[in-house]
Coordinates of C-alpha atoms and ligand atoms in Angstrom, one line a residue:
M26 CA -6.0 -3.3 0.2
P27 CA -4.5 0.1 2.1
E28 CA -2.1 2.0 -0.3
L29 CA 0.2 4.8 -0.6
P30 CA -2.3 7.8 0.5
E31 CA -4.0 5.5 2.5
V32 CA -0.6 4.4 4.6
Q33 CA 1.3 7.5 4.6
A34 CA -1.6 9.4 6.0
H35 CA -1.8 7.2 9.0
A36 CA 1.6 7.0 9.5
E37 CA 1.4 11.3 10.4
R38 CA -1.6 10.6 12.5
L39 CA 0.5 7.8 14.7
A40 CA 3.8 10.4 14.5
G41 CA 1.1 13.0 15.9
E42 CA -0.4 11.0 18.8
F43 CA 3.1 8.4 20.0
A44 CA 5.9 10.9 19.0
G45 CA 8.1 11.3 22.0
R46 CA 6.0 8.0 23.9
V47 CA 8.6 6.0 25.4
L48 CA 7.9 2.6 24.6
A49 CA 8.1 0.0 27.5
R50 CA 7.0 -3.2 25.8
F51 CA 6.1 -4.9 22.6
R52 CA 4.4 -7.6 22.5
P53 CA 3.8 -10.4 19.7
L54 CA -0.2 -11.7 20.6
K55 CA 0.4 -14.3 17.3
F56 CA 3.5 -16.1 17.1
T57 CA 3.2 -15.2 13.2
A58 CA 3.9 -11.8 14.3
L59 CA 7.6 -11.1 14.8
R60 CA 9.0 -11.9 11.3
T61 CA 12.8 -11.2 12.4
A62 CA 15.1 -12.6 15.1
L63 CA 17.4 -9.8 15.4
P64 CA 17.5 -7.1 16.8
A65 CA 15.1 -8.0 19.6
P66 CA 12.3 -5.6 20.2
D67 CA 13.4 -5.4 23.9
D68 CA 16.6 -3.0 22.6
A69 CA 14.0 0.0 22.3
Y70 CA 12.4 -0.7 26.0
G71 CA 13.7 2.7 27.4
Q72 CA 13.3 4.7 24.4
P73 CA 11.6 6.8 22.8
L74 CA 9.4 6.9 19.1
L75 CA 11.5 9.3 17.2
A76 CA 9.4 8.9 13.9
V77 CA 6.7 7.7 12.2
R78 CA 7.2 7.0 8.8
R79 CA 6.0 5.3 5.3
R80 CA 8.3 3.6 2.7
G81 CA 6.2 1.8 0.1
K82 CA 3.4 0.3 2.3
Y83 CA 5.2 0.1 5.3
I84 CA 4.7 2.4 8.3
I85 CA 8.1 2.3 9.8
L86 CA 8.5 3.4 13.9
E87 CA 11.8 4.5 14.0
F88 CA 13.5 4.4 18.3
E89 CA 17.1 4.5 18.4
S90 CA 18.1 0.9 18.2
V91 CA 15.2 -0.3 15.9
Q92 CA 13.4 0.7 13.8
F93 CA 9.6 -1.4 13.2
A94 CA 8.3 -1.9 9.8
V95 CA 4.6 -2.9 10.1
H96 CA 2.9 -3.9 7.1
L97 CA -0.7 -4.4 7.2
M98 CA -1.4 -6.4 4.4
Q99 CA -5.4 -6.6 3.3
G100 CA -7.1 -6.3 6.4
G101 CA -4.5 -4.9 9.1
R102 CA -5.2 -1.9 11.0
L103 CA -2.3 -0.4 13.5
L104 CA -5.1 1.0 15.9
V105 CA -4.8 2.8 19.4
D106 CA -5.6 0.9 22.3
E107 CA -6.9 2.6 25.3
K108 CA -8.0 -0.9 26.8
Q109 CA -5.1 -3.4 26.5
S110 CA -7.7 -6.2 26.6
A111 CA -6.0 -9.7 26.8
K112 CA -7.3 -11.4 24.1
P113 CA -8.3 -8.5 21.6
R114 CA -10.2 -9.4 18.8
G115 CA -7.9 -9.8 15.5
G116 CA -4.8 -9.1 17.5
Q117 CA -1.2 -9.4 16.2
A118 CA 1.3 -7.5 17.9
R119 CA 0.8 -4.6 20.8
F120 CA 3.2 -1.6 21.5
V121 CA 3.0 -0.9 25.2
F122 CA 4.1 2.9 26.3
D123 CA 5.2 3.9 29.4
E124 CA 2.0 5.8 29.6
G125 CA -1.5 6.2 28.0
P126 CA -2.6 3.6 25.2
A127 CA -1.1 1.2 23.4
L128 CA -0.5 0.8 19.8
L129 CA -2.3 -2.9 18.8
L130 CA -1.6 -4.2 15.0
T131 CA -5.0 -6.4 14.6
E132 CA -6.1 -8.3 11.5
A133 CA -8.8 -8.7 10.4
G134 CA -9.4 -12.8 9.3
T135 CA -7.1 -16.1 9.2
E136 CA -4.9 -14.6 6.9
R137 CA -2.6 -13.3 8.9
R138 CA 0.0 -12.1 6.9
A139 CA 0.3 -8.0 8.2
G140 CA 3.6 -8.5 10.7
V141 CA 6.5 -6.7 12.2
W142 CA 9.7 -6.4 11.2
C143 CA 12.8 -4.7 13.6
L144 CA 15.2 -3.7 11.5
P145 CA 18.8 -2.1 13.0
P146 CA 19.1 1.7 12.1
G147 CA 20.8 2.6 9.7
E148 CA 21.1 -0.8 7.5
V149 CA 16.5 -1.2 6.9
E150 CA 16.2 0.1 3.5
S151 CA 19.2 -3.1 2.9
S152 CA 17.1 -5.4 5.3
P153 CA 14.8 -8.1 4.3
P154 CA 11.8 -7.1 3.9
L155 CA 12.3 -3.9 2.3
D156 CA 15.1 -4.6 0.6
V157 CA 13.3 -5.6 -2.9
L158 CA 11.1 -2.3 -2.7
G159 CA 11.8 -0.3 -5.8
P160 CA 11.6 3.5 -5.5
D161 CA 8.9 5.3 -3.5
A162 CA 6.0 5.6 -6.8
D163 CA 5.3 9.7 -5.6
T164 CA 9.7 10.2 -6.4
V165 CA 9.7 8.7 -9.5
T166 CA 10.4 10.7 -12.3
P167 CA 10.0 10.8 -15.8
E168 CA 13.8 9.9 -16.9
Q169 CA 13.6 7.2 -13.5
M170 CA 10.1 5.5 -14.8
V171 CA 11.3 5.0 -18.7
E172 CA 14.6 3.3 -17.2
L173 CA 12.5 1.0 -14.9
F174 CA 9.7 0.5 -17.4
A175 CA 13.5 -1.0 -19.8
R176 CA 14.1 -3.7 -17.0
K177 CA 11.3 -5.7 -18.2
N178 CA 8.7 -5.5 -20.8
Q179 CA 5.4 -5.9 -19.2
R180 CA 2.0 -5.1 -18.6
I181 CA 1.7 -1.7 -17.7
H182 CA -1.1 -2.8 -15.0
G183 CA 1.3 -5.7 -13.2
F184 CA 4.8 -3.1 -13.4
L185 CA 2.6 -0.7 -11.2
R186 CA 1.2 -2.9 -8.5
D187 CA 4.7 -4.6 -8.2
Q188 CA 7.0 -3.4 -5.5
R189 CA 9.6 -4.5 -6.5
S190 CA 9.6 -2.1 -9.8
I191 CA 7.6 1.0 -7.7
A192 CA 6.9 1.1 -4.4
G193 CA 3.2 2.3 -2.7
L194 CA 0.9 1.1 -5.5
G195 CA -1.6 -1.3 -5.3
R196 CA -4.4 -2.5 -7.2
R197 CA -6.6 0.1 -6.9
L198 CA -4.6 3.2 -7.8
S199 CA -3.4 1.1 -10.1
N200 CA -6.3 0.8 -12.0
E201 CA -6.8 4.8 -11.5
V202 CA -3.4 5.4 -12.3
C203 CA -4.0 4.4 -15.8
H204 CA -7.2 5.4 -16.3
R205 CA -6.3 9.3 -15.3
A206 CA -2.7 8.8 -17.8
E207 CA -5.7 7.6 -20.4
I208 CA -3.1 4.9 -20.7
S209 CA -5.0 1.0 -21.5
P210 CA -4.0 -1.2 -18.3
F211 CA -2.4 -4.0 -21.0
A212 CA -0.2 -1.2 -23.0
M213 CA 3.6 -2.9 -22.6
T214 CA 6.0 -1.0 -20.8
G215 CA 8.9 -1.5 -23.4
K216 CA 6.4 0.6 -25.9
L217 CA 5.8 3.9 -23.4
G218 CA 8.5 5.6 -23.8
I219 CA 9.6 9.1 -22.2
E220 CA 5.7 10.4 -23.6
G221 CA 4.4 7.4 -22.1
A222 CA 6.3 7.3 -18.9
T223 CA 5.4 11.4 -18.3
K224 CA 2.0 10.4 -18.5
I225 CA 2.4 8.1 -16.2
V226 CA 4.1 9.8 -13.4
E227 CA 1.9 13.0 -13.7
A228 CA -1.0 10.4 -12.9
I229 CA 0.7 8.5 -10.3
R230 CA 1.5 12.1 -8.3
A231 CA -2.4 13.5 -8.8
T232 CA -3.7 10.2 -7.4
I233 CA -1.9 10.0 -5.1
E234 CA -2.4 13.3 -3.9
E235 CA -5.8 13.1 -4.4
G236 CA -5.6 10.3 -1.9
L237 CA -3.4 11.6 1.0
D238 CA -6.2 15.3 0.4
D239 CA -8.9 12.5 1.1
E240 CA -7.5 10.4 3.5
R241 CA -5.9 13.4 6.2
T242 CA -9.3 14.8 6.1
R243 CA -10.7 11.5 8.2
T244 CA -9.8 10.6 12.2
D245 CA -9.1 6.7 10.9
M246 CA -7.7 4.6 7.9
S247 CA -10.5 4.8 5.5
S248 CA -12.1 1.4 4.2
S249 CA -11.7 0.5 0.6
K250 CA -15.3 1.3 -0.6
D251 CA -15.1 5.5 0.8
R252 CA -11.6 5.7 -1.0
P253 CA -12.0 8.4 -4.2
S254 CA -12.4 6.3 -7.8
A255 CA -13.3 6.9 -11.1
V256 CA -12.7 3.2 -12.9
H257 CA -11.9 0.7 -9.3
R258 CA -14.7 -1.0 -7.9
R259 CA -17.5 0.8 -10.4
T260 CA -17.5 -1.7 -12.9
G261 CA -20.7 -0.4 -15.0
A262 CA -21.1 2.5 -13.9
P263 CA -20.3 5.7 -16.5
C264 CA -16.6 6.9 -16.6
P265 CA -16.4 10.4 -15.0
R266 CA -14.8 11.9 -18.2
C267 CA -16.5 10.3 -21.0
G268 CA -19.3 8.8 -20.0
D269 CA -18.8 5.4 -21.3
E270 CA -19.6 2.1 -19.2
I271 CA -16.6 1.3 -16.7
R272 CA -15.6 -2.3 -17.6
A273 CA -13.1 -5.1 -16.0
V274 CA -11.1 -7.8 -16.9
E275 CA -11.2 -10.7 -13.7
Y276 CA -8.7 -11.8 -12.4
S277 CA -9.0 -14.6 -9.6
G278 CA -7.6 -12.0 -7.1
Y279 CA -8.5 -8.8 -8.5
T280 CA -10.1 -6.8 -10.9
V281 CA -8.6 -4.7 -14.0
N282 CA -10.9 -1.4 -13.8
Y283 CA -10.5 0.5 -17.3
C284 CA -12.9 2.5 -19.7
A285 CA -12.4 1.9 -23.6
T286 CA -13.4 4.7 -24.6
C287 CA -11.0 6.8 -22.6
Q288 CA -7.7 4.1 -22.5
T289 CA -7.9 2.0 -25.5
N290 CA -9.5 3.6 -28.2
G291 CA -12.2 1.4 -27.4
K292 CA -11.1 -2.0 -28.3
V293 CA -12.9 -3.7 -25.4
L294 CA -10.2 -6.2 -23.7
A295 CA -10.3 -9.9 -23.0
D296 CA -12.2 -10.8 -19.9
N297 CA -10.4 -14.3 -18.9
T298 CA -13.2 -15.4 -16.6
T299 CA -16.2 -14.4 -20.2
S300 CA -13.2 -16.1 -22.1
R301 CA -13.1 -19.4 -20.1
F302 CA -16.8 -20.3 -20.5
L303 CA -16.7 -19.5 -24.2
K304 CA -14.0 -22.2 -25.2
Ligands
ZN3 ZN1 -13.8 7.8 -20.2

């Protein structure tokens, strides 16, 4: 899933290409694509696109009367659409401008989880789905992080992935941040203190910066296999810091990757899958 750096760089590219263009129509191609009833997208017709920004993993297209929040989920893309064909592959919704190419929201697969929310300007942050988001991951200070840690004692990896604690990180960056901070993905937030919070904040910022530097060199969003990675999706490969083997704890929906030497004092974390077989 695209995370903060990918979404941020994508918003920047779209702003460069589409800012100032006048919206002619917003057309859902699948009935599930538009998730809100009011305000109507029509309210923005005839208005120029003022800005494209990011909040968490959402891309927000700002018009004077409506802000469109777009979530790409796993396989969604917001593509420059020159052809505007009647039945585009994976097409979910289309922003048509008074001239030039359209913007097409597509989603690979059949999950249909990508979507568009029309939000009233001025109430964007307090409206669903953005109202539940924690602060953007790259804006949090160590002191704020300690406060966020104190809300609920939980594994740091789960905390980092939860958009309600901090927004913008997913499975890849959570793996990368823990490795960079040299903290176990299973460390409990209640025990990390200001020292742990500082390490996590520094790791978040460095990891995001690395991702942004890479993503900004591209003309379109990277695919997940091309994103910079020290541990994520590198099970069995050598740790770039110490050379130990990158290990994995498998869950049904994702994999926690880590280096035992760098992060857990050599302790191998229980692999759920393996433990189940051994029972
Ligand atoms: Zn290592």
